[in-house]
Amino acid sequence: MVRKYAALLRMKYMEMLAYRLATIVWMTGAITQPLITMAVWINIDPSQSDAFFFYFMAVIFVERMTSAWDVWELDREIREGTFSNYIIRPLHPIHWAIAENVVYKLLFLVILIPMWAGAALFVPALRVEISMSQLLLFLAAVLMGALLRFLLSYTCGLLGFWITKVAAIYSVLEVISLFLSGRIAPLSMLPPLLQQWSIFLPFRYMIGFPIDLISQAANGHEVRQGFMIASVWAVIFIMMLQWIWKAGLKKNQAVGG
Amino acid sequence: MMIEVQHLHKSFRVHVRQAGWLDAVRHLWKRQYQVVEAVKDISFTIPKGEIVGFLGPNGAGKTTTMKMLAGLLHPTSGKMNVGGFVPFEQRPEFKKMMSLVMGQKSQLIWDIPPMETFLVNKAIYEIDDRTFRRTLDELVELLELQPLLTKPTRSLSLGQRMRCELAAALLHRPTVLFLDEPTIGLDVHTQEKVRRFIAEYNREHQTTILLTSHYMGDVTALCDRIMMINYGQLIYDGELSVLTEKLAPYKRLEVRFSEVPNARWEDYGEVAEVEDSQVVLRVNRERVAEVSAHFLQHFHVYDINIQDPPMEEVITRAFQEELSHGS
């Protein structure tokens, strides 16, 4: 398995280099929305501008590190029939997607970390003082967020065996998650009822939860509860994915050719 | 037997929709479905090392059958066994012993050179370094790939890409090979190259090959045995030469005269073409000798040519006959 991943990572890296420009545009494009949202919030409440600045910078970081595009890839591959090429090979297609995620996210990491560090030199609001263990917890939460988003996106993508243009369904989920994950506003600013819901829904653990950890807004109990609920969702998603994969293969029409 | 298929069926449920606005709206909540039987009760066996041509018009069920054999499609009913495996169980061991090449679908990764796909396949199929080197060297030589290995796939011509495609599919030395229109869109010269490669590869490695193609050249050059399928049913399975004799019990007699005689051509055979000084007749096999002797004796013959009918003609006839007594 190590060799297989080494080969896949190498290939995905080559592929990424072939798309240099697109990768950069895609990377910077995703930063625009949080920046605009931040500008709006700072305008509404200038006294909190430092807090908002930190929050939305963290949103940019966590959102990039957890982003998932697999549903669009699968949608296209299944609809155009190229997915067959993965099915006939003796390796589950999900590993190709995992390798791709790893390569792109490592790239985001090596771009975003120095950018954050550089910006923190000039902007005091970006400086974080946390212990090593808190940093590790934050990274674990980011990883969990990436896992949840990936699983949801991939599972939705597999629905392409039944429905064409399945990405439309995923877009609806994305809109819900825009609010419940904390991308539009910090979760603490949502109405109490939505805040209540967000604790039990998976979206919070995709973005808002890691930010709570880095900004030290969560206490010990909330951290434990957060990881617990996120893990339960991860298990649910994995089970759904396996079931949909098996049922999907039976349904597969292997179009084209 | 390398491939065994018994009473194979595959039906798809497709929704039907008339064109037009009103119907499009109605379609939103009320969908009409129609069951299409793509493959109806097909049975056959293929022994190890044989190349079998799979013929039929577009939509006859060739590709559907092939996809079921490769494990991509789940059969509606029937039994199939490929090299000891049930294809749709998707066992890794099964995938390692077979390969599917689709002329219209590329397995090569589009934006990077073919060599990268080869390396990924090496890892995925767990091919050790030595075997990989040896196999790759052989394929590179046979398919003349050396200059192509490091160019991005998207910049290759169709013929170059197809050759790389074959190499990617053969790196793990499959014992069963499914070729779905491997020469589609290729020029005559490249078709010839690909054909020669397939024949040579089969001879060398005893690979069992099932091949679909629209080009008769592929089939006559590679296959002794053919299976013909139409409307999802197998209508012929046997030797190519037997089919020719059965469906085309005539030869093509092409005669050019130095002096055009006054004769009723219909008396000698079926008239295919008449042109100033040239006549093409379809003459019954038993009568060919007699008719040509007669021509040579009584007319001023400039040139005479006796041939088997072209494969296209035979196949078209086969499907027409099927049509006339079939449905």
XYZ file of C-alpha atoms in Angstrom:
584
model
C 0.000 0.000 0.000
C 2.909 2.332 0.754
C 4.274 1.830 -2.769
C 0.881 2.381 -4.294
C 0.484 5.639 -2.433
C 4.010 6.707 -3.350
C 3.165 6.176 -7.030
C -0.208 7.905 -6.770
C 1.217 10.885 -4.894
C 3.998 11.276 -7.426
C 1.525 11.147 -10.298
C -0.865 13.628 -8.656
C 2.056 15.932 -7.994
C 3.034 15.805 -11.674
C -0.549 16.457 -12.623
C -0.750 19.417 -10.286
C 2.384 20.876 -11.852
C 0.725 20.532 -15.240
C -2.117 22.701 -13.938
C 0.049 25.321 -12.163
C -1.965 28.344 -13.219
C -5.347 26.764 -12.578
C -4.184 25.671 -9.128
C -3.121 29.199 -8.185
C -6.303 30.791 -9.496
C -8.357 28.193 -7.702
C -6.445 28.714 -4.487
C -6.737 32.491 -4.490
C -10.312 32.438 -5.768
C -11.435 30.563 -2.687
C -10.035 33.301 -0.465
C -12.286 36.015 -1.873
C -15.545 34.987 -0.232
C -14.240 34.927 3.368
C -12.472 38.238 2.783
C -15.671 39.927 1.640
C -17.648 38.425 4.511
C -14.974 39.690 6.889
C -15.149 43.206 5.450
C -18.905 43.200 5.977
C -18.622 42.117 9.619
C -15.857 44.600 10.427
C -18.040 47.296 8.939
C -20.994 46.243 11.105
C -19.017 46.140 14.333
C -15.661 47.968 14.028
C -14.889 47.484 17.751
C -14.481 43.760 17.131
C -12.370 44.147 14.017
C -9.321 42.307 15.424
C -11.417 39.337 16.440
C -13.136 39.211 13.070
C -9.833 39.528 11.283
C -8.378 36.582 13.162
C -11.549 34.546 12.749
C -11.782 34.925 8.988
C -8.084 34.379 8.437
C -8.569 31.130 10.324
C -11.616 30.392 8.143
C -9.471 30.790 5.032
C -6.855 28.441 6.419
C -9.230 25.770 7.704
C -11.533 26.004 4.698
C -8.639 25.398 2.280
C -7.232 22.578 4.365
C -10.594 20.810 4.562
C -12.017 21.653 1.139
C -13.400 18.794 -0.925
C -13.947 18.830 -4.656
C -14.425 15.114 -5.160
C -18.138 15.341 -5.865
C -17.503 17.343 -9.041
C -14.790 14.972 -10.177
C -16.938 11.891 -9.600
C -19.975 13.517 -11.146
C -18.018 14.110 -14.343
C -16.163 10.814 -14.353
C -19.273 8.713 -13.836
C -21.349 10.724 -16.302
C -18.678 10.577 -18.995
C -17.804 6.955 -18.329
C -14.135 7.497 -17.475
C -14.763 6.164 -13.980
C -14.731 2.672 -15.501
C -10.979 3.009 -15.838
C -10.674 3.096 -12.062
C -13.159 0.297 -11.442
C -11.307 -2.194 -13.637
C -8.031 -1.663 -11.787
C -7.257 -3.650 -8.643
C -7.278 -0.650 -6.315
C -10.328 1.077 -4.864
C -10.835 4.394 -6.733
C -11.079 6.242 -3.430
C -7.299 5.983 -3.035
C -6.788 8.103 -6.138
C -8.964 10.780 -4.563
C -7.202 10.540 -1.206
C -3.798 10.928 -2.877
C -5.050 13.953 -4.763
C -6.346 15.534 -1.558
C -3.046 14.949 0.200
C -1.003 16.538 -2.598
C -3.157 19.625 -2.975
C -3.523 20.177 0.747
C 0.195 19.895 1.315
C 0.603 22.575 -1.320
C -1.961 24.779 0.452
C -0.104 24.183 3.696
C 3.279 25.252 2.372
C 1.707 28.374 0.902
C -0.580 29.333 3.780
C 1.710 28.772 6.789
C 4.500 31.126 5.630
C 1.854 33.638 4.557
C 0.298 33.546 8.022
C 3.702 33.766 9.706
C 4.732 36.679 7.510
C 1.469 38.537 8.085
C 1.694 37.970 11.863
C 4.941 39.935 11.922
C 3.022 43.047 10.949
C -0.471 42.354 12.267
C -0.583 41.660 16.001
C -4.139 40.284 15.709
C -2.795 37.258 13.864
C -0.349 36.214 16.563
C -1.391 33.101 18.419
C -0.023 31.996 21.736
C -0.929 28.404 22.313
C 0.778 25.400 23.782
C 2.084 22.527 21.729
C -0.751 20.272 22.884
C -3.337 22.852 21.836
C -1.688 23.143 18.449
C -1.787 19.384 18.047
C -5.444 19.324 19.027
C -6.120 22.027 16.447
C -4.340 20.041 13.731
C -6.258 16.924 14.735
C -9.495 18.884 14.419
C -8.469 20.160 10.976
C -7.716 16.605 9.918
C -11.096 15.492 11.239
C -12.765 18.339 9.351
C -10.978 17.350 6.152
C -12.045 13.739 6.653
C -15.689 14.660 7.175
C -15.860 16.945 4.162
C -14.050 14.441 1.982
C -16.340 11.584 2.994
C -19.487 13.626 2.457
C -18.280 14.875 -0.897
C -17.166 11.448 -2.109
C -20.356 9.761 -0.939
C -22.455 12.376 -2.734
C -20.308 11.869 -5.815
C -21.057 8.151 -5.812
C -24.755 8.985 -6.047
C -23.786 9.753 -9.643
C -24.419 6.059 -10.301
C -28.128 6.844 -9.911
C -28.473 10.518 -10.704
C -26.768 12.558 -13.376
C -25.449 15.957 -12.338
C -25.338 14.974 -8.696
C -23.216 18.035 -7.883
C -26.454 20.043 -7.792
C -27.523 18.140 -4.677
C -24.185 18.748 -3.069
C -24.506 22.472 -3.721
C -27.592 22.527 -1.505
C -25.594 20.914 1.287
C -22.855 23.461 0.721
C -25.292 26.316 1.239
C -26.533 24.807 4.503
C -22.960 24.262 5.571
C -22.096 27.850 4.739
C -24.178 28.857 7.761
C -23.816 25.875 10.052
C -20.083 25.424 9.620
C -19.278 29.006 10.568
C -18.140 30.305 7.239
C -20.583 33.197 7.012
C -20.320 34.210 10.660
C -18.769 32.818 13.831
C -21.116 30.159 15.191
C -21.457 32.085 18.453
C -23.330 34.767 16.512
C -25.987 32.414 15.182
C -29.466 32.334 16.768
C -29.457 30.031 19.834
C -31.601 27.381 18.152
C -29.214 27.069 15.194
C -26.285 26.997 17.598
C -27.948 24.073 19.381
C -28.471 22.211 16.105
C -24.998 22.920 14.865
C -23.520 20.945 17.765
C -25.192 17.755 16.584
C -24.865 18.266 12.838
C -21.614 17.439 11.043
C -21.020 20.853 9.431
C -19.624 22.587 12.512
C -16.818 20.045 12.695
C -15.755 20.857 9.159
C -14.663 24.441 9.871
C -16.034 26.102 13.028
C -14.737 23.549 15.509
C -11.042 23.740 14.567
C -11.279 27.542 14.712
C -12.760 27.326 18.206
C -9.676 25.336 19.173
C -7.107 27.723 17.730
C -8.869 30.765 19.159
C -9.224 28.912 22.470
C -12.936 29.553 22.555
C -13.795 26.009 23.612
C -13.404 24.562 27.105
C -12.203 21.035 27.902
C -15.690 19.563 27.959
C -16.607 21.132 24.608
C -13.413 19.848 23.033
C -14.045 16.282 24.156
C -17.695 16.458 23.081
C -16.667 17.946 19.727
C -14.252 15.173 18.891
C -16.797 12.583 20.018
C -19.609 13.880 17.814
C -17.270 14.394 14.868
C -16.032 10.807 15.200
C -19.584 9.485 15.258
C -20.298 11.392 12.038
C -17.118 10.059 10.457
C -18.211 6.492 11.223
C -21.692 7.170 9.838
C -20.224 8.656 6.654
C -17.839 5.725 6.198
C -20.693 3.260 6.544
C -22.826 5.217 4.100
C -19.962 5.390 1.639
C -19.366 1.657 1.758
C -23.009 0.876 1.288
C -23.470 3.334 -1.560
C -20.306 2.040 -3.227
C -21.553 -1.559 -3.213
C -25.051 -0.668 -4.351
C -23.646 1.756 -6.923
C -21.471 -0.857 -8.592
C -24.541 -3.000 -9.157
C -26.359 -0.039 -10.568
C -23.419 1.123 -12.677
C -24.192 1.507 -16.335
C -20.565 2.060 -17.348
C -21.688 4.537 -19.971
C -19.876 5.243 -23.191
C -17.484 3.289 -25.301
C -11.997 -22.890 -20.924
C -10.827 -19.375 -20.240
C -14.200 -17.714 -20.683
C -17.548 -19.354 -20.064
C -20.832 -17.569 -20.472
C -24.228 -19.168 -19.934
C -27.618 -17.629 -20.611
C -26.425 -14.115 -20.064
C -29.035 -11.371 -19.893
C -28.754 -7.673 -19.323
C -31.601 -5.241 -19.314
C -31.513 -1.537 -18.607
C -34.318 0.648 -17.390
C -34.217 3.862 -19.327
C -36.654 6.693 -19.102
C -38.310 7.774 -22.246
C -39.260 11.301 -23.021
C -40.683 12.981 -26.032
C -39.100 16.167 -27.234
C -40.816 19.433 -26.523
C -41.605 21.813 -23.727
C -44.830 20.417 -22.419
C -43.441 16.965 -22.169
C -40.328 18.217 -20.461
C -42.516 19.725 -17.735
C -44.674 16.634 -17.406
C -41.496 14.612 -17.176
C -40.554 16.407 -13.973
C -42.982 14.454 -11.858
C -44.072 11.592 -14.041
C -41.335 9.553 -15.590
C -41.990 6.799 -18.024
C -39.633 3.918 -18.030
C -38.893 1.418 -20.678
C -36.948 -1.765 -20.199
C -34.341 -2.265 -22.879
C -32.952 -5.736 -23.221
C -29.416 -5.135 -24.362
C -28.294 -8.737 -24.114
C -30.685 -11.668 -24.431
C -29.660 -15.177 -23.511
C -26.107 -15.316 -24.800
C -23.973 -18.406 -24.219
C -20.472 -19.194 -25.452
C -17.076 -20.451 -24.368
C -13.591 -19.377 -25.392
C -10.543 -21.597 -24.795
C -7.209 -20.228 -23.656
C -5.135 -18.465 -26.281
C -7.912 -17.985 -28.830
C -8.689 -14.680 -30.551
C -12.388 -14.283 -31.159
C -13.958 -11.496 -33.179
C -17.171 -10.077 -31.854
C -19.228 -8.494 -34.609
C -22.462 -6.643 -34.781
C -23.951 -3.304 -35.709
C -23.929 -0.370 -33.296
C -26.129 -1.030 -30.291
C -26.230 -4.787 -30.844
C -24.890 -5.553 -27.364
C -21.205 -6.158 -28.042
C -19.867 -3.567 -25.666
C -22.446 -4.412 -23.017
C -21.360 -8.052 -23.102
C -17.737 -7.039 -22.942
C -18.327 -4.756 -19.993
C -20.033 -7.581 -18.145
C -17.070 -9.849 -18.868
C -14.736 -7.192 -17.476
C -16.829 -6.834 -14.322
C -17.995 -3.295 -15.022
C -21.620 -4.213 -15.436
C -23.711 -6.438 -13.265
C -25.588 -9.010 -15.386
C -29.349 -9.146 -14.939
C -29.161 -12.939 -15.017
C -26.992 -15.744 -16.283
C -23.640 -17.177 -15.355
C -20.199 -16.078 -16.348
C -16.739 -17.272 -15.504
C -13.540 -15.631 -16.683
C -10.334 -17.455 -15.791
C -11.983 -19.000 -12.732
C -13.516 -15.770 -11.475
C -16.971 -14.277 -11.490
C -16.243 -10.851 -13.019
C -18.692 -8.623 -11.121
C -17.412 -9.856 -7.763
C -14.600 -7.400 -8.442
C -11.851 -9.506 -6.910
C -8.385 -7.910 -7.176
C -6.973 -11.248 -8.408
C -9.434 -11.133 -11.282
C -8.530 -7.581 -12.184
C -4.872 -8.514 -12.245
C -5.419 -11.234 -14.826
C -7.474 -9.250 -17.296
C -7.425 -5.980 -19.151
C -9.966 -3.955 -21.054
C -9.014 -1.532 -23.782
C -11.700 0.773 -25.067
C -10.880 2.617 -28.257
C -13.072 5.484 -27.152
C -12.057 5.728 -23.501
C -8.543 6.425 -22.417
C -6.999 5.042 -19.246
C -3.924 7.214 -19.725
C -3.792 10.259 -17.510
C -4.493 13.102 -19.857
C -2.153 15.906 -18.845
C 1.027 14.027 -18.012
C 3.228 11.696 -20.076
C 2.205 8.042 -20.613
C 5.208 6.869 -18.617
C 3.541 8.233 -15.477
C 0.471 6.102 -16.083
C 2.749 3.107 -16.600
C 4.421 3.767 -13.252
C 1.093 4.080 -11.481
C -0.034 0.811 -13.043
C 3.208 -0.811 -11.976
C 2.408 0.039 -8.364
C -1.306 -0.742 -8.539
C -0.833 -4.105 -10.224
C 2.100 -4.857 -7.931
C 4.545 -5.556 -10.736
C 8.108 -6.046 -9.501
C 10.913 -3.934 -10.934
C 12.488 -6.615 -13.090
C 9.284 -7.830 -14.664
C 8.215 -4.250 -15.262
C 11.479 -3.382 -17.024
C 11.327 -6.459 -19.191
C 7.698 -6.050 -20.132
C 8.067 -2.354 -20.782
C 11.119 -2.888 -22.977
C 9.257 -5.462 -25.003
C 6.188 -3.261 -25.427
C 8.245 -0.181 -26.236
C 9.996 -2.101 -28.965
C 6.929 -3.782 -30.438
C 4.824 -0.641 -30.369
C 7.632 1.816 -31.102
C 6.893 3.920 -28.056
C 10.306 5.318 -27.188
C 9.744 8.881 -28.453
C 6.248 9.027 -26.945
C 6.974 8.072 -23.352
C 7.756 11.535 -22.060
C 5.304 13.640 -24.035
C 2.077 14.689 -22.338
C -0.686 12.310 -23.368
C -2.901 15.108 -24.631
C -0.312 16.065 -27.249
C -0.179 12.569 -28.774
C -2.014 11.755 -31.977
C -4.839 9.231 -31.813
C -2.649 6.470 -33.215
C 0.202 7.223 -30.827
C -2.186 7.322 -27.911
C -3.760 4.011 -28.861
C -0.337 2.353 -28.897
C 0.383 3.721 -25.421
C -3.069 2.605 -24.367
C -2.268 -0.960 -25.385
C 1.015 -0.836 -23.500
C -0.687 0.454 -20.339
C -3.199 -2.374 -20.565
C -0.571 -5.084 -21.062
C 2.036 -4.117 -18.468
C 0.639 -6.540 -15.924
C 0.607 -9.343 -18.495
C -3.103 -10.113 -18.462
C -4.111 -13.590 -19.571
C -7.431 -12.302 -20.872
C -7.697 -9.211 -23.009
C -10.877 -7.441 -24.021
C -10.397 -5.078 -26.931
C -13.344 -2.856 -27.701
C -12.744 -1.291 -31.078
C -9.014 -0.840 -30.626
C -8.520 0.500 -34.144
C -11.385 2.961 -34.271
C -10.473 6.196 -35.990
C -6.962 5.070 -36.870
C -5.499 5.425 -40.337
C -4.919 2.315 -42.427
C -1.219 2.195 -41.702
C -1.649 2.426 -37.927
C -4.506 -0.075 -38.007
C -2.170 -2.473 -39.705
C 0.497 -1.874 -37.051
C -1.916 -2.444 -34.190
C -3.220 -5.604 -35.840
C 0.246 -6.988 -36.333
C 1.062 -6.222 -32.726
C -2.044 -7.991 -31.408
C -1.360 -11.071 -33.527
C 2.258 -11.200 -32.440
C 1.441 -10.618 -28.801
C -1.148 -13.387 -28.840
C 1.275 -15.817 -30.435
C 3.995 -14.953 -27.948
C 1.959 -15.009 -24.736
C -1.075 -17.183 -25.497
C -3.341 -14.365 -24.382
C -7.042 -15.015 -24.789
C -8.506 -12.112 -26.743
C -12.046 -11.024 -27.408
C -12.147 -8.252 -29.973
C -14.898 -6.055 -31.293
C -14.386 -4.015 -34.370
C -16.156 -2.311 -37.202
C -13.269 -2.954 -39.505
C -13.402 -6.259 -41.336
C -9.677 -6.008 -41.823
C -9.165 -6.471 -38.072
C -11.347 -9.526 -37.997
C -10.049 -11.268 -41.095
C -6.459 -10.599 -40.070
C -6.773 -11.713 -36.473
C -9.671 -14.066 -35.897
C -10.432 -17.553 -37.124
C -13.569 -17.619 -35.101
C -16.236 -14.983 -34.973
C -19.365 -14.395 -32.963
C -22.077 -12.251 -34.425
C -24.591 -10.484 -32.304
C -27.680 -8.566 -33.278
C -30.484 -7.166 -31.134
C -28.750 -8.677 -28.125
C -28.760 -12.214 -29.484
C -25.973 -14.371 -30.715
C -26.789 -15.201 -34.330
C -23.592 -16.906 -35.361
C -20.670 -18.488 -33.552
C -18.122 -20.374 -35.588
C -15.373 -20.206 -38.132
C -15.139 -17.199 -40.325
C -14.593 -19.316 -43.449
C -17.689 -21.422 -42.789
C -19.761 -18.292 -42.493
C -18.445 -17.065 -45.792
C -19.352 -20.299 -47.500
C -22.760 -20.425 -45.912
C -23.802 -16.868 -46.503
C -21.874 -16.167 -49.616
C -22.045 -19.305 -51.733
C -20.751 -17.279 -54.636
C -17.543 -15.735 -55.902
C -16.962 -12.390 -57.440
C -16.121 -12.707 -61.102
C -14.609 -9.557 -62.517
C -14.170 -9.634 -66.275
C -12.787 -7.003 -68.632
C -13.325 -7.419 -72.335
C -11.252 -6.091 -75.187
C -14.355 -6.272 -77.326
C -17.697 -5.909 -75.576
C -19.834 -8.935 -76.358
C -23.548 -8.994 -76.692
C -24.656 -11.251 -73.861
C -27.335 -11.600 -71.220
C -25.277 -11.415 -68.037
C -28.187 -12.536 -65.901
C -27.818 -15.985 -67.381
C -24.428 -16.410 -65.725
C -24.996 -14.984 -62.278
C -26.187 -12.054 -60.281
C -25.033 -8.791 -61.838
C -23.190 -6.517 -59.414
C -21.845 -3.920 -61.826
C -21.820 -3.314 -65.563
C -19.557 -0.679 -66.997
C -18.549 -0.214 -70.650
C -16.051 -2.985 -71.000
C -16.231 -4.453 -67.520
C -18.710 -6.725 -65.758
C -18.776 -7.841 -62.157
C -20.894 -10.921 -61.490
C -21.700 -12.920 -58.396
C -21.472 -16.483 -59.606
C -22.378 -19.592 -57.671
C -19.301 -21.417 -56.469
C -20.144 -24.576 -58.447
C -20.582 -22.627 -61.636
C -17.496 -20.426 -61.426
C -15.246 -22.733 -63.431
C -17.830 -23.371 -66.071
C -18.769 -19.707 -66.487
C -15.206 -18.469 -66.720
C -14.325 -21.187 -69.217
C -17.306 -20.181 -71.279
C -16.237 -16.513 -71.248
C -12.708 -17.308 -72.255
C -13.882 -19.509 -75.074
C -16.571 -17.343 -76.547
C -15.667 -13.734 -75.733
C -12.623 -11.566 -76.211
C -11.493 -11.463 -72.617
C -8.826 -8.962 -71.683
C -8.604 -9.768 -67.982
C -10.432 -12.069 -65.574
C -10.377 -12.041 -61.807
C -12.081 -14.452 -59.399
C -12.375 -13.470 -55.747
C -14.132 -14.312 -52.505
C -16.756 -11.701 -51.739
C -15.555 -8.887 -49.456
C -16.223 -9.462 -45.780
C -18.454 -6.404 -45.506
C -20.812 -7.923 -48.029
C -20.974 -11.209 -46.134
C -21.667 -9.541 -42.812
C -24.353 -7.315 -44.273
C -25.974 -10.383 -45.784
C -25.817 -12.223 -42.487
C -27.680 -9.456 -40.729
C -30.201 -9.125 -43.545
C -30.933 -12.839 -43.485
C -31.330 -12.728 -39.732
C -33.709 -9.833 -40.193
C -35.795 -11.604 -42.813
C -36.341 -14.793 -40.883
C -35.778 -13.458 -37.421
C -38.458 -10.888 -36.715
